[in-house]
PDB file of C-alpha atoms and ligand atoms in Angstrom:
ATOM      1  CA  UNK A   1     -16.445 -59.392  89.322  1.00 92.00           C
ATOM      2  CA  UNK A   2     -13.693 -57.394  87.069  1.00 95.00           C
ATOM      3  CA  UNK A   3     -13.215 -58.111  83.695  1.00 97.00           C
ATOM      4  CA  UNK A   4     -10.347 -56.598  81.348  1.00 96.00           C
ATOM      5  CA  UNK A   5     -11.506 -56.586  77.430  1.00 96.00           C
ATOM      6  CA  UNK A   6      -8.097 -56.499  75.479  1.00 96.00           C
ATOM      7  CA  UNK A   7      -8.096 -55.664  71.870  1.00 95.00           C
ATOM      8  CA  UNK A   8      -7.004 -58.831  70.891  1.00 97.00           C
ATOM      9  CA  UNK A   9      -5.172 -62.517  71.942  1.00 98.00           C
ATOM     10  CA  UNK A  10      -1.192 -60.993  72.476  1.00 98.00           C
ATOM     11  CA  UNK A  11      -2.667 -58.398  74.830  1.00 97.00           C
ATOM     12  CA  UNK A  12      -4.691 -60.557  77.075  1.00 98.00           C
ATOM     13  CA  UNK A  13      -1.980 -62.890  77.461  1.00 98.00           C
ATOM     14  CA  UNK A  14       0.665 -59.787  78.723  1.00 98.00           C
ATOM     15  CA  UNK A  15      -2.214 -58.519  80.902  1.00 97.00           C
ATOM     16  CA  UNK A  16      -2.405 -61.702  82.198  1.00 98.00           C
ATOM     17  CA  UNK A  17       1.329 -62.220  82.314  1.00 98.00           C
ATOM     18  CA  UNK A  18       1.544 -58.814  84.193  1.00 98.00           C
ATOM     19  CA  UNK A  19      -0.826 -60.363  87.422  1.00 98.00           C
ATOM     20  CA  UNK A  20       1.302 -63.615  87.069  1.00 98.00           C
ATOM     21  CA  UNK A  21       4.297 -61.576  87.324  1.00 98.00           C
ATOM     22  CA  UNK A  22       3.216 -59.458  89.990  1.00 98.00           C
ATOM     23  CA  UNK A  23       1.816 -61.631  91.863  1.00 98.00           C
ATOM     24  CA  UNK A  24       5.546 -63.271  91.786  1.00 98.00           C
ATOM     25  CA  UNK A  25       6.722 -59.525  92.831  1.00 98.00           C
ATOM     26  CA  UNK A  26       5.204 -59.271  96.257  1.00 98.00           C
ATOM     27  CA  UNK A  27       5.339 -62.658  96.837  1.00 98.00           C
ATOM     28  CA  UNK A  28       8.351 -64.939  95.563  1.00 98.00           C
ATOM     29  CA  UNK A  29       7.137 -68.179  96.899  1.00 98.00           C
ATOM     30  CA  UNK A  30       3.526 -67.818  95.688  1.00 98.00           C
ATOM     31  CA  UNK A  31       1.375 -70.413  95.124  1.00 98.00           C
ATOM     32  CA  UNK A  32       0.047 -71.075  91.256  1.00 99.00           C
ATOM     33  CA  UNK A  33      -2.804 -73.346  89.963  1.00 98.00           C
ATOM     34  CA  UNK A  34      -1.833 -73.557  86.166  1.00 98.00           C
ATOM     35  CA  UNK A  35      -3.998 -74.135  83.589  1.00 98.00           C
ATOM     36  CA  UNK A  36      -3.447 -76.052  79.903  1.00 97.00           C
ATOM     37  CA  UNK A  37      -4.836 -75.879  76.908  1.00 95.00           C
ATOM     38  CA  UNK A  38      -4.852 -73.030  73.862  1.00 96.00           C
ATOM     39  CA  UNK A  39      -5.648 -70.283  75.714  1.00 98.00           C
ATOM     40  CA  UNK A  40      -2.469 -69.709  78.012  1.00 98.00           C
ATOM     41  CA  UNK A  41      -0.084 -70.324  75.042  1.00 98.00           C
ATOM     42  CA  UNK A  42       0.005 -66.518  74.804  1.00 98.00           C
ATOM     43  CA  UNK A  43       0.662 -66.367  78.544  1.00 98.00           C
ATOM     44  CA  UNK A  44       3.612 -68.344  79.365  1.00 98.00           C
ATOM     45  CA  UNK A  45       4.951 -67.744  75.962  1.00 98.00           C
ATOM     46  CA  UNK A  46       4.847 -63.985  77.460  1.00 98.00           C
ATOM     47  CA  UNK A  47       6.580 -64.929  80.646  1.00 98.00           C
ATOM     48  CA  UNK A  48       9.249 -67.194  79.415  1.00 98.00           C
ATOM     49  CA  UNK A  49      10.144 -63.765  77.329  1.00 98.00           C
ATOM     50  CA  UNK A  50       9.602 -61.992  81.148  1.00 98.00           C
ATOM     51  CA  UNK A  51      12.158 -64.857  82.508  1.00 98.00           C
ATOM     52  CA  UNK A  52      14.769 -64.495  79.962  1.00 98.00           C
ATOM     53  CA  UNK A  53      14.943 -60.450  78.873  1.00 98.00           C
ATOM     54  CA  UNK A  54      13.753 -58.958  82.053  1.00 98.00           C
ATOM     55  CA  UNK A  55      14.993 -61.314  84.655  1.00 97.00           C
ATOM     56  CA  UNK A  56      11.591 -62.557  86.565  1.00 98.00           C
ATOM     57  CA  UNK A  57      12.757 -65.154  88.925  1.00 98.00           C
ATOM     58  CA  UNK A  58      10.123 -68.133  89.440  1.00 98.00           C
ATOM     59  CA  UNK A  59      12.925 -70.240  91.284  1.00 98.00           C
ATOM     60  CA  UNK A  60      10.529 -70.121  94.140  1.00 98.00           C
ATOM     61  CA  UNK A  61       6.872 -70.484  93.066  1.00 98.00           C
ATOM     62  CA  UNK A  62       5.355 -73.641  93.650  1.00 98.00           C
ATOM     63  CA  UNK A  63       2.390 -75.160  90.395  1.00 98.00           C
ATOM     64  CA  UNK A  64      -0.158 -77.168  90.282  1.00 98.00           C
ATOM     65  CA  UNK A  65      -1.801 -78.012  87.442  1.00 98.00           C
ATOM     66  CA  UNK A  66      -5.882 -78.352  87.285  1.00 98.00           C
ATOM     67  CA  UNK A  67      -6.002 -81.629  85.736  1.00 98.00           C
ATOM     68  CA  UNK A  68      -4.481 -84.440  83.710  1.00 97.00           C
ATOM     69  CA  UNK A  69      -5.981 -87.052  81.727  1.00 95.00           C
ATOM     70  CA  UNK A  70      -5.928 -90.701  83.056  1.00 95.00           C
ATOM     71  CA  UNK A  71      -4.066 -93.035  81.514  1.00 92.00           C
ATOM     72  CA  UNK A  72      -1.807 -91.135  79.313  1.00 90.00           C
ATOM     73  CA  UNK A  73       1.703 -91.817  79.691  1.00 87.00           C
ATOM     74  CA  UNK A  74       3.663 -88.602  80.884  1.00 85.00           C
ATOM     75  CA  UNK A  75       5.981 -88.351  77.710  1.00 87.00           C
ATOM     76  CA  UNK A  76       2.574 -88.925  75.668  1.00 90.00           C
ATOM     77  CA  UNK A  77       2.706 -85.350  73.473  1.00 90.00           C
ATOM     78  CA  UNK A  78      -1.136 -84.646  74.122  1.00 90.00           C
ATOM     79  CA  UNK A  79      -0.544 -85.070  78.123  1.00 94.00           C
ATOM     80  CA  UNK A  80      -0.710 -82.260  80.370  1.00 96.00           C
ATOM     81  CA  UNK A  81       2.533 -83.353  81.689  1.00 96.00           C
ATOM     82  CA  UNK A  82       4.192 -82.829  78.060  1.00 96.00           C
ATOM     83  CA  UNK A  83       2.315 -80.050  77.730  1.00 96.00           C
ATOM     84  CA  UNK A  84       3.422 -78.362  80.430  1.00 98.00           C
ATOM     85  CA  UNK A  85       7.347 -79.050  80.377  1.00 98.00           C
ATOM     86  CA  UNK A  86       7.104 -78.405  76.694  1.00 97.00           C
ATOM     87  CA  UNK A  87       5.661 -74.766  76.984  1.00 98.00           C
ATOM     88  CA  UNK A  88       6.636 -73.493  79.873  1.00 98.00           C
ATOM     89  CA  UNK A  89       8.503 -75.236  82.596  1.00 98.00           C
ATOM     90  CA  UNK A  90      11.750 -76.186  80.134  1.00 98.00           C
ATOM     91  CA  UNK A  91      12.238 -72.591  79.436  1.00 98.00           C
ATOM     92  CA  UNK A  92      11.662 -70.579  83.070  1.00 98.00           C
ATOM     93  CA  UNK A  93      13.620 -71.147  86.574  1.00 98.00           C
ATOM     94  CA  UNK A  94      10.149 -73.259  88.071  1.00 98.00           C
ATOM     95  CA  UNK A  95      12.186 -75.755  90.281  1.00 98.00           C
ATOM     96  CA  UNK A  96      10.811 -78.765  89.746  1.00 96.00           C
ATOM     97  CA  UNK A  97      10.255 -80.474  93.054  1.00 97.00           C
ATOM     98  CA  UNK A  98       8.189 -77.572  93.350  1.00 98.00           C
ATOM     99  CA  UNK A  99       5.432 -78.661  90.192  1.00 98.00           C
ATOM    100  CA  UNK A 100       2.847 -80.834  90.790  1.00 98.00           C
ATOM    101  CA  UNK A 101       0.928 -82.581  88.121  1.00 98.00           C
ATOM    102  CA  UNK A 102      -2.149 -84.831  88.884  1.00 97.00           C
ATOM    103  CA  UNK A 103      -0.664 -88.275  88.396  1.00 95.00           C
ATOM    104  CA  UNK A 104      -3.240 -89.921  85.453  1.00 93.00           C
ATOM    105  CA  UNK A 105      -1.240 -92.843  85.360  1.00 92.00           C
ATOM    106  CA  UNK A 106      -1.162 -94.120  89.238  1.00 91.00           C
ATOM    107  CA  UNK A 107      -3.539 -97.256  89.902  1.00 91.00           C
ATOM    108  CA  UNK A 108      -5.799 -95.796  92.440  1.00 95.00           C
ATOM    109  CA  UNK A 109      -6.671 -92.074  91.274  1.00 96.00           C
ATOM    110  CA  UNK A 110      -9.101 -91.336  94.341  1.00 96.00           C
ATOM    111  CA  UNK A 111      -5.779 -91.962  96.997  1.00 96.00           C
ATOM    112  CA  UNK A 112      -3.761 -89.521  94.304  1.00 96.00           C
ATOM    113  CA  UNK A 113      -6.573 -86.781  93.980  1.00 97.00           C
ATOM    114  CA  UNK A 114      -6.478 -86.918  97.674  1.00 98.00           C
ATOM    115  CA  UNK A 115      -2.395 -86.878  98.284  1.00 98.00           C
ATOM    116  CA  UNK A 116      -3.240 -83.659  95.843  1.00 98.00           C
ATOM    117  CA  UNK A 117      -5.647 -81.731  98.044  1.00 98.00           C
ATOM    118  CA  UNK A 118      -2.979 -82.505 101.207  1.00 98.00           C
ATOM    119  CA  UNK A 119      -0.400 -80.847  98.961  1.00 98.00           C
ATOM    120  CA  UNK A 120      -1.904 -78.172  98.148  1.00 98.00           C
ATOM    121  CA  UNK A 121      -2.851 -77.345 101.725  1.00 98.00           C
ATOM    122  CA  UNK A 122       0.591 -78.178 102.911  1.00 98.00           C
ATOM    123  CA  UNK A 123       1.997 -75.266 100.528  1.00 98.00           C
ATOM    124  CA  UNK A 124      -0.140 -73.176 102.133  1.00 98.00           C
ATOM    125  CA  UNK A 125      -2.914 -72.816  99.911  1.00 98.00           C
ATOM    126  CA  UNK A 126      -3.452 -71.544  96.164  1.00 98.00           C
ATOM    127  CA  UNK A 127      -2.685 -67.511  96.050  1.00 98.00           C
ATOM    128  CA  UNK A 128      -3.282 -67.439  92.192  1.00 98.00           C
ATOM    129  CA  UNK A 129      -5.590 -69.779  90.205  1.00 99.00           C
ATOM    130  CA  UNK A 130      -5.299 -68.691  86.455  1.00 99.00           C
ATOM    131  CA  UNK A 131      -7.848 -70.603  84.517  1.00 98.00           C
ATOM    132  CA  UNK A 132      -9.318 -71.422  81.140  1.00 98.00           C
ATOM    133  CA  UNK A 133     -12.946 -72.072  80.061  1.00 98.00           C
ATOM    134  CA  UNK A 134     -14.734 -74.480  78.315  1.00 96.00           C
ATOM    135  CA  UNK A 135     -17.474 -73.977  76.070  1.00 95.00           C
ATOM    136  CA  UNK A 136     -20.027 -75.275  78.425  1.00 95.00           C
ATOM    137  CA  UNK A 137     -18.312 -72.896  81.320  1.00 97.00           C
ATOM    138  CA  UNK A 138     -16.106 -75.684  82.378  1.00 96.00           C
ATOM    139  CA  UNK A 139     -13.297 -74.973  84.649  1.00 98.00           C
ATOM    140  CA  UNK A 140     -10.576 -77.087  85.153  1.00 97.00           C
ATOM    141  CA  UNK A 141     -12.554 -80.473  84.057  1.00 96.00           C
ATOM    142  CA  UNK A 142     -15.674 -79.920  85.938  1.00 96.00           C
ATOM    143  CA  UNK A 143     -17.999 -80.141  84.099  1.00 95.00           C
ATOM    144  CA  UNK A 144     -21.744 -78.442  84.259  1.00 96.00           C
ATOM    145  CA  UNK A 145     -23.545 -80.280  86.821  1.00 96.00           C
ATOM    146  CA  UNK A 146     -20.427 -80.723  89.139  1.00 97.00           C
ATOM    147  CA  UNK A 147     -20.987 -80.288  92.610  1.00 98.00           C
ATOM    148  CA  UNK A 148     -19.473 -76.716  93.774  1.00 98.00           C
ATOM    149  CA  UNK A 149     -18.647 -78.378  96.829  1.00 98.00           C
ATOM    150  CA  UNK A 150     -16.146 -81.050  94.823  1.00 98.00           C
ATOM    151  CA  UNK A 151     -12.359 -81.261  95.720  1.00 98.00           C
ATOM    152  CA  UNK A 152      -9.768 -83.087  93.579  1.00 98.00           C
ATOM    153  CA  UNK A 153     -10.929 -86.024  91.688  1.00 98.00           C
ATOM    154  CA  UNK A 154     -11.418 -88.513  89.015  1.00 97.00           C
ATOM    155  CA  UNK A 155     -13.900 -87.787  86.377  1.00 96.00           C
ATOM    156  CA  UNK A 156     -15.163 -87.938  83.504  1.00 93.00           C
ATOM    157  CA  UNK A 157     -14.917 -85.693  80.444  1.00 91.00           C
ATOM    158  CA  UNK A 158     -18.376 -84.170  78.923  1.00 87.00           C
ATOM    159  CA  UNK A 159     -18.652 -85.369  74.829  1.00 89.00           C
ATOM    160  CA  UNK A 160     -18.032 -81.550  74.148  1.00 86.00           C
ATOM    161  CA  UNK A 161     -15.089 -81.507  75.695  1.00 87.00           C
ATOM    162  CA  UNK A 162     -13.326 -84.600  73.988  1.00 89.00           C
ATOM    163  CA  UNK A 163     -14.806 -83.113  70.901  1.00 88.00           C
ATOM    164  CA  UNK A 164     -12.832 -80.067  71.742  1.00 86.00           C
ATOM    165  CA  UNK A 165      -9.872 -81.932  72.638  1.00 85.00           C
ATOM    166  CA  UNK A 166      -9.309 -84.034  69.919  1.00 87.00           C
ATOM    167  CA  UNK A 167      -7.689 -81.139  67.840  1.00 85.00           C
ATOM    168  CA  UNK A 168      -4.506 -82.018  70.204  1.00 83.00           C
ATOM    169  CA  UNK A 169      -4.758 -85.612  69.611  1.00 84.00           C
ATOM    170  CA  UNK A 170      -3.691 -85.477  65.791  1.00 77.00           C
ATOM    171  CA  UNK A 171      -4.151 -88.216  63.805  1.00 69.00           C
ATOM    172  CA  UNK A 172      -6.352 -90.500  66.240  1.00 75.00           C
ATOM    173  CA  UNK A 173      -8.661 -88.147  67.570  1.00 69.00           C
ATOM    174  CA  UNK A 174     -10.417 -91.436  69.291  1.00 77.00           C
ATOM    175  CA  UNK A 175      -7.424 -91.943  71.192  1.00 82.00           C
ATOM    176  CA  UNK A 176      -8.511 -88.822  73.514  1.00 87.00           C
ATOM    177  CA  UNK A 177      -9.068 -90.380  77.061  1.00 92.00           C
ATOM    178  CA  UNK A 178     -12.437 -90.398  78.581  1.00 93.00           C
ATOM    179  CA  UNK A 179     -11.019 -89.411  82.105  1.00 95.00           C
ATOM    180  CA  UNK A 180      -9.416 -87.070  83.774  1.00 96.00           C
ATOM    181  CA  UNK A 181      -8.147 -85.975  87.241  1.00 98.00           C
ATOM    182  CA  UNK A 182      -8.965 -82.285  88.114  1.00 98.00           C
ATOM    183  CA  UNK A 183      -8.904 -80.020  90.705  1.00 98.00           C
ATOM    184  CA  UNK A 184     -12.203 -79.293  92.323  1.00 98.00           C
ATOM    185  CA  UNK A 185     -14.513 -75.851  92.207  1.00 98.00           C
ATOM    186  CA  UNK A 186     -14.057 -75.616  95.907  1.00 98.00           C
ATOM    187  CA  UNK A 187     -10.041 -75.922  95.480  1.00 98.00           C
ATOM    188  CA  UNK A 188     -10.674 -73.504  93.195  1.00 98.00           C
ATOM    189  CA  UNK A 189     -12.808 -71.096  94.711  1.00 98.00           C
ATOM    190  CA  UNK A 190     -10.034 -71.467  98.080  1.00 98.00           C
ATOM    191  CA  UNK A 191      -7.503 -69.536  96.498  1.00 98.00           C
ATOM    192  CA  UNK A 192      -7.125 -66.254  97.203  1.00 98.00           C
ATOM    193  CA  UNK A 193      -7.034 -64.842  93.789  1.00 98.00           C
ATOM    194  CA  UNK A 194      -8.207 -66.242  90.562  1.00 98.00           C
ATOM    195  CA  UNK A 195      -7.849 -64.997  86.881  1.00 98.00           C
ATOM    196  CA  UNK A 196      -9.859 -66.540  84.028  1.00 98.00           C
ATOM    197  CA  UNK A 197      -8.675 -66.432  80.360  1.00 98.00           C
ATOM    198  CA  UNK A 198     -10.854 -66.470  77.175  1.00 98.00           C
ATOM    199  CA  UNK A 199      -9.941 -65.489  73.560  1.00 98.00           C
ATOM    200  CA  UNK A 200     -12.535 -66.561  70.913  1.00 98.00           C
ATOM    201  CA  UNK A 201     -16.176 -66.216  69.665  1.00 98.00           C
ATOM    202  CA  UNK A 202     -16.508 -69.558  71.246  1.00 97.00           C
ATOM    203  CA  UNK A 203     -16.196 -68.590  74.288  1.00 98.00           C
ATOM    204  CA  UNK A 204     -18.306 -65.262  74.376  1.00 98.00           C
ATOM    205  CA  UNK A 205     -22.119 -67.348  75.417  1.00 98.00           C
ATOM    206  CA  UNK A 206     -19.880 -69.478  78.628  1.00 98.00           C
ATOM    207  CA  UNK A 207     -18.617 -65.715  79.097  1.00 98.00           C
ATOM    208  CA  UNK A 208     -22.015 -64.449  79.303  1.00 98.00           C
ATOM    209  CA  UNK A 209     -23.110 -67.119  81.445  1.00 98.00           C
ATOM    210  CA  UNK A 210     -19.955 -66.596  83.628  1.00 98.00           C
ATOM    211  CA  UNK A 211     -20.953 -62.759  84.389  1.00 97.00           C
ATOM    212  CA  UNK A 212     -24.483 -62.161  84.338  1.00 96.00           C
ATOM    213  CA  UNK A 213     -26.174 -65.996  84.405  1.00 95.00           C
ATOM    214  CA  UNK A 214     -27.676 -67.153  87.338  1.00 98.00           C
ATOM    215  CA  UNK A 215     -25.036 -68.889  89.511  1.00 98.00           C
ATOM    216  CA  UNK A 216     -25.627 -72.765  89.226  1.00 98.00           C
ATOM    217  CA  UNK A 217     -23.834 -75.771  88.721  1.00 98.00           C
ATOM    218  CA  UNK A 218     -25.490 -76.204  85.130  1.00 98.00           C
ATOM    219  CA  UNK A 219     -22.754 -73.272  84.097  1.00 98.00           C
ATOM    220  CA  UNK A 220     -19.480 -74.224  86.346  1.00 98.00           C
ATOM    221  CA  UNK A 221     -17.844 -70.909  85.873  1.00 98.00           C
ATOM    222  CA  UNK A 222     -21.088 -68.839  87.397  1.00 98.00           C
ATOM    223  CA  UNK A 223     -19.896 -69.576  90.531  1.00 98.00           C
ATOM    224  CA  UNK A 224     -16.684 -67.353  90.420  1.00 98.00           C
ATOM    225  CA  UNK A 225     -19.912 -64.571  90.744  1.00 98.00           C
ATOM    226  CA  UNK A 226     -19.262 -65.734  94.517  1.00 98.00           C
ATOM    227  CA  UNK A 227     -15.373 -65.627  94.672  1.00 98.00           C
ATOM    228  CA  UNK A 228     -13.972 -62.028  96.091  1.00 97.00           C
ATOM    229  CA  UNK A 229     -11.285 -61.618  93.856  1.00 98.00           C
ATOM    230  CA  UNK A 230     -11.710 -62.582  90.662  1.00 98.00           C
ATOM    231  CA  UNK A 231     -10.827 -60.906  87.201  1.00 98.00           C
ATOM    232  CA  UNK A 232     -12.029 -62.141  83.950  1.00 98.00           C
ATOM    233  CA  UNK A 233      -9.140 -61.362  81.108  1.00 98.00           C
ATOM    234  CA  UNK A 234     -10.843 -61.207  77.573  1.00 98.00           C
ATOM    235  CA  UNK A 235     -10.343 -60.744  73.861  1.00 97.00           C
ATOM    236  CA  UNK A 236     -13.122 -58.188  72.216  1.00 96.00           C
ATOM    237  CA  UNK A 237     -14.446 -61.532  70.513  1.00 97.00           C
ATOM    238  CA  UNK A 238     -14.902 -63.621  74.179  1.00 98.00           C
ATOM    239  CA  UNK A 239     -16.848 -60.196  75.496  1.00 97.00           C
ATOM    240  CA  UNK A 240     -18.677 -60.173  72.601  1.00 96.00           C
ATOM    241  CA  UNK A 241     -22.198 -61.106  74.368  1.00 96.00           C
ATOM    242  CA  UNK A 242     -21.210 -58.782  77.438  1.00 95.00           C
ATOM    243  CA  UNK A 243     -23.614 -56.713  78.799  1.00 91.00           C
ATOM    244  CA  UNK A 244     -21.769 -52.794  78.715  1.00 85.00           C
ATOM    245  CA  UNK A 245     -20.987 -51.822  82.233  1.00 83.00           C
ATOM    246  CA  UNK A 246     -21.979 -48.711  83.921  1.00 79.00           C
ATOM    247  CA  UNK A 247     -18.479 -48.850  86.197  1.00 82.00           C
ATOM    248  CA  UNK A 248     -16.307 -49.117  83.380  1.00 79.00           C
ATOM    249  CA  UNK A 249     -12.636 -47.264  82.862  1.00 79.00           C
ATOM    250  CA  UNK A 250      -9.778 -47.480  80.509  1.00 80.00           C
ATOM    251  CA  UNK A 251      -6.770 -48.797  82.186  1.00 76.00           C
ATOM    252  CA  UNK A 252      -3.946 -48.057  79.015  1.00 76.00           C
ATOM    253  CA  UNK A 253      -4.352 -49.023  75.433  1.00 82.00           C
ATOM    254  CA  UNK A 254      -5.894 -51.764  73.882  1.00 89.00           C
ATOM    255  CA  UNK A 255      -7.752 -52.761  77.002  1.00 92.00           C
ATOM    256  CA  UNK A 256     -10.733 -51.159  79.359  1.00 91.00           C
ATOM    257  CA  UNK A 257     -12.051 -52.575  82.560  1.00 92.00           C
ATOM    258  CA  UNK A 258     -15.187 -53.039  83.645  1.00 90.00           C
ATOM    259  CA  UNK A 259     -16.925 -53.965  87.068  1.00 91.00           C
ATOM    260  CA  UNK A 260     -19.854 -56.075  86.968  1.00 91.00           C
TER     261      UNK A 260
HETATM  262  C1  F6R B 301      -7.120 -77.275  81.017  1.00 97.73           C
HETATM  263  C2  F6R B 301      -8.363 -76.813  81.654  1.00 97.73           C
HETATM  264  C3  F6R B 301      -9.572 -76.538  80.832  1.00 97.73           C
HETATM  265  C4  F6R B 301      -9.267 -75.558  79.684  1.00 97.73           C
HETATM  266  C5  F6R B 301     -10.523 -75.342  78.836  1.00 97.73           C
HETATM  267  C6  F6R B 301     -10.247 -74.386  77.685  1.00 97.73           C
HETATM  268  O1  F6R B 301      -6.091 -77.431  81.964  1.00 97.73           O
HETATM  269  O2  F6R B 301      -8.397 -76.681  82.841  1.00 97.73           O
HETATM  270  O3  F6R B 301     -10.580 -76.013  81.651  1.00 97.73           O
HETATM  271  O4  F6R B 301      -8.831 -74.352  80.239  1.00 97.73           O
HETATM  272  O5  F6R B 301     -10.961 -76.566  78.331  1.00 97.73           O
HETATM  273  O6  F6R B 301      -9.357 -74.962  76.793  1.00 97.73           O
HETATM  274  P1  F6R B 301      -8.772 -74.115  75.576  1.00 97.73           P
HETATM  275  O7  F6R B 301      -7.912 -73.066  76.162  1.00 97.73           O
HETATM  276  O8  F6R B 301      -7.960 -75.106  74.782  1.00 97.73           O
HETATM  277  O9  F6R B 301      -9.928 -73.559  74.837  1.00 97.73           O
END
């Protein structure tokens, strides 16, 4: 597993703005998995400036998201749906009959987590999953003791989580929903590439867990251990509890890479 230690917040989000981009680069109609959330603020805030002053063209990229909350309706401010037309997809050329949000709204969220998988595999397959973490090593909403073998579905968010959550539901923090769809860890571990994001001290113990821990489905993120291309992109506070690395270089300033 790689992982990049950046200084601070602004330079993990243009590191990870520069895979996003070149990812774009060599391949125009790649495949994205898109995460929400705090974390990739710094990102897309990084490549709507990409978009706009250096001309990277997303016209033909295709998104989907990692989850949704059920039951929220789309122009609900703490959806994902908002979230993501709000902070990203309103500024960049993403067409949009090419983004795909799970649907937390539709009656029967098993036939729509389903439809989602087919999608996915109809566009050929995810070429870059860029992911957050939870506290608990949560990745999209799976939560610990989801099944690594788990595809798209409906389920249900751990109390940490909505405790975490509610600082995006304002004044009724008990409006947070319960449920959510999300992509599973195999849909994740299918793509071809992943990158995972964490900025925070809160983050450096499901960090720790995520590199050296044993792999198990207590600590969803242990299992990218398994995946053959995956880079972990870090502030100095997330690596915090990182073991130091005997294959480790320095890349360019403010960051240094190390193999584990
Ligand atoms: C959201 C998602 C979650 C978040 C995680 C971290 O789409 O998939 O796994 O990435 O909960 O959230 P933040 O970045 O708010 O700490």
């Amino acid at each position: 597993m790689k992982v990049i230690v950046t200084d601070d917040y602004e330079i993990m989000s243009r590191e990870a703005a520069k895979v996003v981009a070149a990812e774009v680069k060599s391949k125009p109609d790649s495949v994205f998995a898109l995460p929400t959330g705090g974390t990739p603020l710094g990102l897309y805030a990084e490549l709507i400036r990409m978009h706009k002053e250096e001309g990277l063209d997303l016209s033909k990229v295709s998104t989907f998201n990692l989850d949704e909350y059920i039951g929220l309706p789309l122009n609900h401010e703490s959806s994902y749906h908002y979230y993501m037309y709000d902070k990203f997809f309103n500024h960049v050329n993403v067409s949009e009959d090419r983004v795909r949000i799970p649907n937390g709204l539709i009656e029967n969220p098993e036939e729509e987590s389903l439809a989602y998988e087919w999608a996915i595999k109809r566009a050929g397959g995810i070429d870059l999953a860029v992911l957050g973490i939870g506290r608990n090593g949560h990745i999209g909403f799976n939560e610990p003791k989801t099944e690594f073998g788990s595809l798209t579905r409906p389920i249900y968010l751990a109390k940490r989580t909505i405790e975490a959550n509610a600082r995006f539901f304002g004044e009724d923090p008990d409006s947070v929903p319960r449920q959510a769809i999300s992509m599973g860890i195999r849909t994740i571990m299918n793509s071809t590439k992943i990158i995972l994001l964490a900025s925070g001290a809160e983050k450096a113990r499901a960090i720790n867990q995520t590199v050296h821990g044993p792999v198990t489905e207590m600590v969803p993120s242990s299992v990218l251990q398994l995946h053959p291309d995956c880079t972990l992109i870090l502030d100095e506070a997330a690596a915090d509890e990182l073991e130091p690395s005997a294959n480790g270089f320095v890349p360019g300033p403010g960051t240094r890479t190390m193999i584990y």
